[in-house]
Amino acid sequence: MIEKRTVTNRRYLENVTFSIENNTVYISDGYLVDGRRIPIEGITFNIETDEYAECMYDIYITYSNGMYGYEVEKTYLSYGALPCYTGGSKLFHTFASIEVKKGGSLEGHYTLIASQGVGNVEESYTQDKQPEDT
């Protein structure tokens, strides 16, 4: 099962949707809002299943050259491997983590960013650190 989570931030996502159908992940085009609406292009990719090895797909929102975008990294969870972002852009947000179990079942979560003051306290927490703050 893939759980939906929500965090609040002064920079938030608008019009972004997430779905998985037939082992294909769909993230729609949308905007990252920080006083202005910055377009963020959606992505689609296939999840590969394996009867013998478990893996993790992590989807990151990154920042580089004034643009935000998605990056996907796949990690095989064998021999103590731990998933982590290895790209060269500034990491803004871990959007989703999807674990693919042996045989193909999926577990994990995706996390939408809402405007501060929006959301259920039980589901929400605040993420204040920004790429420019590091």
Short mmCIF file of N, CA and C in Angstrom, two decimals:
data_model
loop_
_atom_site.label_atom_id
_atom_site.label_comp_id
_atom_site.label_asym_id
_atom_site.label_seq_id
_atom_site.Cartn_x
_atom_site.Cartn_y
_atom_site.Cartn_z
N MET A 1 0.84 -1.18 0.00
CA MET A 1 0.00 0.00 0.00
C MET A 1 0.89 1.25 0.00
N ILE A 2 0.51 2.24 -0.76
CA ILE A 2 1.23 3.50 -0.83
C ILE A 2 0.42 4.54 -0.06
N GLU A 3 1.02 5.06 1.00
CA GLU A 3 0.36 6.01 1.90
C GLU A 3 0.57 7.44 1.41
N LYS A 4 -0.45 8.27 1.52
CA LYS A 4 -0.34 9.69 1.21
C LYS A 4 -0.02 10.45 2.48
N ARG A 5 0.99 11.32 2.42
CA ARG A 5 1.35 12.17 3.54
C ARG A 5 1.31 13.63 3.08
N THR A 6 1.18 14.53 4.05
CA THR A 6 1.18 15.95 3.75
C THR A 6 2.08 16.67 4.74
N VAL A 7 2.92 17.56 4.23
CA VAL A 7 3.71 18.46 5.06
C VAL A 7 3.33 19.88 4.69
N THR A 8 3.61 20.82 5.57
CA THR A 8 3.36 22.22 5.26
C THR A 8 4.69 22.95 5.13
N ASN A 9 4.70 23.96 4.29
CA ASN A 9 5.92 24.70 4.04
C ASN A 9 5.54 26.03 3.42
N ARG A 10 6.40 27.01 3.55
CA ARG A 10 6.14 28.30 2.88
C ARG A 10 6.25 28.15 1.36
N ARG A 11 6.99 27.16 0.89
CA ARG A 11 7.01 26.77 -0.51
C ARG A 11 6.19 25.49 -0.63
N TYR A 12 5.23 25.47 -1.52
CA TYR A 12 4.33 24.33 -1.57
C TYR A 12 4.01 23.94 -3.01
N LEU A 13 3.46 22.73 -3.17
CA LEU A 13 3.09 22.22 -4.49
C LEU A 13 1.63 22.55 -4.78
N GLU A 14 1.37 22.87 -6.01
CA GLU A 14 0.01 23.18 -6.45
C GLU A 14 -0.28 22.37 -7.71
N ASN A 15 -1.44 21.74 -7.76
CA ASN A 15 -1.91 20.96 -8.91
C ASN A 15 -1.06 19.73 -9.21
N VAL A 16 -0.35 19.21 -8.23
CA VAL A 16 0.47 18.01 -8.43
C VAL A 16 -0.32 16.80 -7.94
N THR A 17 -0.44 15.78 -8.79
CA THR A 17 -1.10 14.54 -8.40
C THR A 17 -0.14 13.37 -8.59
N PHE A 18 -0.36 12.31 -7.83
CA PHE A 18 0.48 11.12 -7.85
C PHE A 18 -0.42 9.91 -7.98
N SER A 19 -0.06 8.97 -8.85
CA SER A 19 -0.81 7.72 -8.94
C SER A 19 0.11 6.62 -9.49
N ILE A 20 -0.29 5.38 -9.20
CA ILE A 20 0.39 4.21 -9.75
C ILE A 20 -0.68 3.32 -10.36
N GLU A 21 -0.49 2.98 -11.63
CA GLU A 21 -1.40 2.07 -12.32
C GLU A 21 -0.58 1.08 -13.11
N ASN A 22 -0.83 -0.21 -12.90
CA ASN A 22 -0.11 -1.27 -13.62
C ASN A 22 1.41 -1.08 -13.54
N ASN A 23 1.90 -0.78 -12.34
CA ASN A 23 3.34 -0.59 -12.07
C ASN A 23 3.96 0.57 -12.85
N THR A 24 3.14 1.54 -13.25
CA THR A 24 3.63 2.77 -13.84
C THR A 24 3.29 3.92 -12.90
N VAL A 25 4.30 4.72 -12.55
CA VAL A 25 4.12 5.87 -11.67
C VAL A 25 3.86 7.10 -12.52
N TYR A 26 2.83 7.86 -12.14
CA TYR A 26 2.46 9.10 -12.83
C TYR A 26 2.49 10.24 -11.80
N ILE A 27 3.28 11.26 -12.09
CA ILE A 27 3.25 12.50 -11.31
C ILE A 27 2.95 13.60 -12.32
N SER A 28 1.88 14.35 -12.05
CA SER A 28 1.42 15.34 -13.02
C SER A 28 2.29 16.59 -13.02
N ASP A 29 2.15 17.37 -14.10
CA ASP A 29 2.72 18.71 -14.12
C ASP A 29 2.05 19.51 -13.01
N GLY A 30 2.73 20.49 -12.51
CA GLY A 30 2.15 21.35 -11.48
C GLY A 30 3.04 22.55 -11.26
N TYR A 31 2.94 23.11 -10.06
CA TYR A 31 3.71 24.30 -9.72
C TYR A 31 4.28 24.15 -8.33
N LEU A 32 5.45 24.73 -8.15
CA LEU A 32 6.00 24.94 -6.83
C LEU A 32 5.81 26.43 -6.57
N VAL A 33 5.10 26.76 -5.51
CA VAL A 33 4.73 28.14 -5.23
C VAL A 33 5.58 28.66 -4.09
N ASP A 34 6.25 29.79 -4.33
CA ASP A 34 7.00 30.47 -3.28
C ASP A 34 6.83 31.97 -3.43
N GLY A 35 5.59 32.40 -3.61
CA GLY A 35 5.30 33.79 -3.92
C GLY A 35 5.08 33.97 -5.41
N ARG A 36 5.64 33.09 -6.19
CA ARG A 36 5.43 33.01 -7.64
C ARG A 36 5.16 31.55 -7.96
N ARG A 37 4.58 31.29 -9.09
CA ARG A 37 4.27 29.91 -9.50
C ARG A 37 5.34 29.43 -10.46
N ILE A 38 6.19 28.52 -9.99
CA ILE A 38 7.27 27.98 -10.79
C ILE A 38 6.81 26.65 -11.36
N PRO A 39 6.75 26.50 -12.69
CA PRO A 39 6.31 25.22 -13.26
C PRO A 39 7.27 24.09 -12.88
N ILE A 40 6.69 22.94 -12.58
CA ILE A 40 7.48 21.73 -12.34
C ILE A 40 6.88 20.65 -13.24
N GLU A 41 7.72 20.15 -14.13
CA GLU A 41 7.25 19.18 -15.13
C GLU A 41 7.05 17.81 -14.49
N GLY A 42 5.93 17.18 -14.77
CA GLY A 42 5.63 15.86 -14.25
C GLY A 42 6.51 14.79 -14.87
N ILE A 43 6.45 13.60 -14.32
CA ILE A 43 7.21 12.48 -14.85
C ILE A 43 6.35 11.22 -14.84
N THR A 44 6.75 10.27 -15.65
CA THR A 44 6.16 8.94 -15.69
C THR A 44 7.30 7.95 -15.81
N PHE A 45 7.25 6.88 -15.02
CA PHE A 45 8.26 5.83 -15.15
C PHE A 45 7.67 4.51 -14.71
N ASN A 46 8.28 3.43 -15.18
CA ASN A 46 7.83 2.08 -14.85
C ASN A 46 8.59 1.52 -13.66
N ILE A 47 7.88 0.80 -12.82
CA ILE A 47 8.48 0.09 -11.70
C ILE A 47 8.75 -1.33 -12.16
N GLU A 48 9.98 -1.75 -12.05
CA GLU A 48 10.35 -3.11 -12.41
C GLU A 48 10.24 -3.99 -11.18
N THR A 49 9.61 -5.14 -11.34
CA THR A 49 9.50 -6.08 -10.23
C THR A 49 10.44 -7.25 -10.46
N ASP A 50 10.82 -7.89 -9.36
CA ASP A 50 11.78 -8.99 -9.42
C ASP A 50 11.35 -10.01 -8.37
N GLU A 51 11.34 -11.26 -8.73
CA GLU A 51 10.95 -12.30 -7.77
C GLU A 51 12.03 -12.59 -6.75
N TYR A 52 13.26 -12.14 -7.00
CA TYR A 52 14.39 -12.52 -6.17
C TYR A 52 15.01 -11.37 -5.38
N ALA A 53 14.79 -10.14 -5.79
CA ALA A 53 15.45 -9.01 -5.12
C ALA A 53 14.44 -7.90 -4.82
N GLU A 54 14.56 -7.32 -3.64
CA GLU A 54 13.76 -6.16 -3.27
C GLU A 54 14.53 -4.90 -3.65
N CYS A 55 13.78 -3.84 -4.00
CA CYS A 55 14.43 -2.58 -4.33
C CYS A 55 13.56 -1.43 -3.84
N MET A 56 14.16 -0.23 -3.87
CA MET A 56 13.48 0.99 -3.44
C MET A 56 13.60 2.02 -4.55
N TYR A 57 12.47 2.62 -4.91
CA TYR A 57 12.46 3.76 -5.81
C TYR A 57 12.22 5.00 -4.96
N ASP A 58 13.15 5.93 -5.01
CA ASP A 58 12.99 7.21 -4.32
C ASP A 58 12.86 8.29 -5.38
N ILE A 59 11.87 9.15 -5.19
CA ILE A 59 11.62 10.26 -6.11
C ILE A 59 11.89 11.54 -5.33
N TYR A 60 12.81 12.32 -5.86
CA TYR A 60 13.24 13.55 -5.19
C TYR A 60 12.84 14.76 -6.02
N ILE A 61 12.50 15.87 -5.34
CA ILE A 61 12.37 17.16 -6.00
C ILE A 61 13.70 17.86 -5.74
N THR A 62 14.34 18.27 -6.82
CA THR A 62 15.65 18.90 -6.70
C THR A 62 15.61 20.30 -7.30
N TYR A 63 16.63 21.08 -6.97
CA TYR A 63 16.73 22.47 -7.41
C TYR A 63 18.09 22.68 -8.06
N SER A 64 18.08 23.23 -9.28
CA SER A 64 19.33 23.53 -9.99
C SER A 64 19.06 24.62 -11.02
N ASN A 65 19.93 25.60 -11.07
CA ASN A 65 19.84 26.69 -12.06
C ASN A 65 18.47 27.36 -12.09
N GLY A 66 17.89 27.61 -10.91
CA GLY A 66 16.61 28.29 -10.82
C GLY A 66 15.40 27.45 -11.17
N MET A 67 15.59 26.16 -11.38
CA MET A 67 14.49 25.27 -11.77
C MET A 67 14.35 24.13 -10.76
N TYR A 68 13.12 23.71 -10.55
CA TYR A 68 12.83 22.52 -9.75
C TYR A 68 12.47 21.38 -10.69
N GLY A 69 12.81 20.17 -10.32
CA GLY A 69 12.47 19.01 -11.14
C GLY A 69 12.49 17.74 -10.30
N TYR A 70 12.03 16.65 -10.90
CA TYR A 70 12.01 15.35 -10.23
C TYR A 70 13.21 14.52 -10.68
N GLU A 71 13.77 13.77 -9.76
CA GLU A 71 14.81 12.80 -10.07
C GLU A 71 14.43 11.49 -9.39
N VAL A 72 14.62 10.38 -10.10
CA VAL A 72 14.28 9.05 -9.58
C VAL A 72 15.57 8.26 -9.40
N GLU A 73 15.71 7.63 -8.24
CA GLU A 73 16.85 6.76 -8.00
C GLU A 73 16.33 5.41 -7.52
N LYS A 74 16.94 4.35 -8.05
CA LYS A 74 16.56 2.99 -7.69
C LYS A 74 17.72 2.36 -6.94
N THR A 75 17.41 1.73 -5.79
CA THR A 75 18.43 1.07 -4.97
C THR A 75 17.99 -0.36 -4.72
N TYR A 76 18.87 -1.32 -5.01
CA TYR A 76 18.60 -2.71 -4.65
C TYR A 76 18.92 -2.87 -3.17
N LEU A 77 17.98 -3.43 -2.42
CA LEU A 77 18.09 -3.50 -0.97
C LEU A 77 18.76 -4.78 -0.51
N SER A 78 19.90 -5.07 -1.07
CA SER A 78 20.63 -6.26 -0.68
C SER A 78 21.97 -5.85 -0.09
N TYR A 79 22.54 -6.73 0.68
CA TYR A 79 23.86 -6.50 1.27
C TYR A 79 23.94 -5.21 2.08
N GLY A 80 22.85 -4.83 2.72
CA GLY A 80 22.87 -3.66 3.59
C GLY A 80 22.83 -2.32 2.88
N ALA A 81 22.49 -2.29 1.59
CA ALA A 81 22.43 -1.04 0.84
C ALA A 81 21.31 -0.16 1.40
N LEU A 82 21.59 1.14 1.52
CA LEU A 82 20.61 2.10 1.99
C LEU A 82 20.36 3.12 0.89
N PRO A 83 19.08 3.43 0.60
CA PRO A 83 18.78 4.43 -0.41
C PRO A 83 19.21 5.82 0.07
N CYS A 84 19.75 6.63 -0.83
CA CYS A 84 20.07 8.02 -0.52
C CYS A 84 20.22 8.77 -1.84
N TYR A 85 20.04 10.08 -1.78
CA TYR A 85 20.17 10.91 -2.97
C TYR A 85 21.64 11.05 -3.34
N THR A 86 21.96 10.75 -4.59
CA THR A 86 23.35 10.82 -5.04
C THR A 86 23.55 11.81 -6.20
N GLY A 87 22.51 12.54 -6.56
CA GLY A 87 22.60 13.47 -7.68
C GLY A 87 23.40 14.72 -7.35
N GLY A 88 23.61 15.54 -8.37
CA GLY A 88 24.41 16.74 -8.22
C GLY A 88 23.63 18.00 -7.92
N SER A 89 22.31 17.97 -7.99
CA SER A 89 21.49 19.14 -7.71
C SER A 89 21.21 19.25 -6.21
N LYS A 90 20.71 20.41 -5.79
CA LYS A 90 20.34 20.58 -4.39
C LYS A 90 19.03 19.83 -4.13
N LEU A 91 19.02 19.07 -3.06
CA LEU A 91 17.83 18.31 -2.70
C LEU A 91 16.84 19.23 -1.99
N PHE A 92 15.63 19.33 -2.53
CA PHE A 92 14.58 20.15 -1.92
C PHE A 92 13.64 19.30 -1.07
N HIS A 93 13.24 18.12 -1.60
CA HIS A 93 12.19 17.35 -0.92
C HIS A 93 12.24 15.91 -1.41
N THR A 94 12.13 14.97 -0.48
CA THR A 94 11.94 13.57 -0.87
C THR A 94 10.44 13.38 -1.09
N PHE A 95 10.05 13.28 -2.34
CA PHE A 95 8.63 13.25 -2.69
C PHE A 95 8.00 11.89 -2.43
N ALA A 96 8.72 10.82 -2.76
CA ALA A 96 8.14 9.48 -2.58
C ALA A 96 9.23 8.45 -2.37
N SER A 97 8.88 7.40 -1.62
CA SER A 97 9.72 6.22 -1.46
C SER A 97 8.81 5.02 -1.65
N ILE A 98 9.14 4.19 -2.64
CA ILE A 98 8.32 3.03 -2.97
C ILE A 98 9.20 1.79 -2.90
N GLU A 99 8.88 0.91 -1.98
CA GLU A 99 9.63 -0.33 -1.84
C GLU A 99 8.92 -1.42 -2.64
N VAL A 100 9.69 -2.10 -3.49
CA VAL A 100 9.16 -3.19 -4.30
C VAL A 100 9.60 -4.49 -3.64
N LYS A 101 8.64 -5.23 -3.10
CA LYS A 101 8.92 -6.49 -2.42
C LYS A 101 9.13 -7.60 -3.44
N LYS A 102 9.74 -8.69 -2.97
CA LYS A 102 9.88 -9.87 -3.84
C LYS A 102 8.48 -10.29 -4.27
N GLY A 103 8.30 -10.57 -5.52
CA GLY A 103 7.00 -10.94 -6.04
C GLY A 103 6.20 -9.75 -6.55
N GLY A 104 6.64 -8.51 -6.26
CA GLY A 104 6.01 -7.36 -6.89
C GLY A 104 5.09 -6.49 -6.06
N SER A 105 4.81 -6.82 -4.79
CA SER A 105 3.95 -5.93 -4.02
C SER A 105 4.69 -4.64 -3.69
N LEU A 106 3.93 -3.55 -3.55
CA LEU A 106 4.49 -2.23 -3.33
C LEU A 106 4.10 -1.70 -1.97
N GLU A 107 5.06 -1.08 -1.28
CA GLU A 107 4.80 -0.40 -0.01
C GLU A 107 5.54 0.91 -0.04
N GLY A 108 5.02 1.90 0.67
CA GLY A 108 5.74 3.16 0.76
C GLY A 108 4.82 4.33 0.94
N HIS A 109 5.30 5.50 0.54
CA HIS A 109 4.54 6.73 0.72
C HIS A 109 4.95 7.77 -0.32
N TYR A 110 4.06 8.75 -0.50
CA TYR A 110 4.40 9.96 -1.22
C TYR A 110 3.96 11.12 -0.34
N THR A 111 4.67 12.23 -0.45
CA THR A 111 4.44 13.35 0.45
C THR A 111 4.22 14.63 -0.34
N LEU A 112 2.99 15.14 -0.28
CA LEU A 112 2.66 16.41 -0.91
C LEU A 112 3.01 17.55 0.04
N ILE A 113 3.41 18.68 -0.51
CA ILE A 113 3.72 19.86 0.30
C ILE A 113 2.55 20.82 0.16
N ALA A 114 1.92 21.18 1.29
CA ALA A 114 0.79 22.09 1.31
C ALA A 114 1.23 23.45 1.86
N SER A 115 0.45 24.46 1.58
CA SER A 115 0.72 25.79 2.11
C SER A 115 0.61 25.75 3.63
N GLN A 116 1.43 26.53 4.31
CA GLN A 116 1.37 26.56 5.77
C GLN A 116 -0.03 26.97 6.21
N GLY A 117 -0.52 26.34 7.26
CA GLY A 117 -1.86 26.61 7.75
C GLY A 117 -2.91 25.72 7.13
N VAL A 118 -2.50 24.84 6.20
CA VAL A 118 -3.43 23.92 5.55
C VAL A 118 -3.05 22.50 5.95
N GLY A 119 -4.05 21.66 6.19
CA GLY A 119 -3.75 20.26 6.46
C GLY A 119 -4.21 19.84 7.84
N ASN A 120 -4.24 18.55 8.02
CA ASN A 120 -4.65 17.93 9.27
C ASN A 120 -3.41 17.79 10.15
N VAL A 121 -3.51 18.22 11.39
CA VAL A 121 -2.37 18.18 12.30
C VAL A 121 -1.84 16.75 12.45
N GLU A 122 -2.72 15.76 12.45
CA GLU A 122 -2.29 14.37 12.62
C GLU A 122 -1.45 13.89 11.44
N GLU A 123 -1.69 14.41 10.23
CA GLU A 123 -0.97 13.96 9.04
C GLU A 123 0.20 14.87 8.68
N SER A 124 0.26 16.05 9.28
CA SER A 124 1.18 17.06 8.81
C SER A 124 2.31 17.33 9.78
N TYR A 125 3.43 17.75 9.22
CA TYR A 125 4.52 18.29 10.00
C TYR A 125 5.17 19.36 9.15
N THR A 126 5.98 20.20 9.74
CA THR A 126 6.54 21.33 9.02
C THR A 126 7.94 21.03 8.54
N GLN A 127 8.20 21.41 7.31
CA GLN A 127 9.52 21.28 6.71
C GLN A 127 9.97 22.69 6.35
N ASP A 128 10.91 23.26 7.12
CA ASP A 128 11.29 24.65 6.94
C ASP A 128 12.58 24.86 6.16
N LYS A 129 13.46 23.88 6.10
CA LYS A 129 14.76 24.05 5.45
C LYS A 129 14.57 24.14 3.94
N GLN A 130 15.21 25.09 3.29
CA GLN A 130 15.09 25.31 1.86
C GLN A 130 16.45 25.11 1.20
N PRO A 131 16.49 24.83 -0.11
CA PRO A 131 17.78 24.64 -0.77
C PRO A 131 18.71 25.83 -0.60
N GLU A 132 18.16 27.04 -0.66
CA GLU A 132 18.99 28.22 -0.55
C GLU A 132 19.49 28.44 0.88
N ASP A 133 18.85 27.80 1.87
CA ASP A 133 19.22 27.97 3.28
C ASP A 133 20.44 27.16 3.65
N THR A 134 20.85 26.21 2.81
CA THR A 134 21.98 25.34 3.16
C THR A 134 23.30 25.91 2.75
#
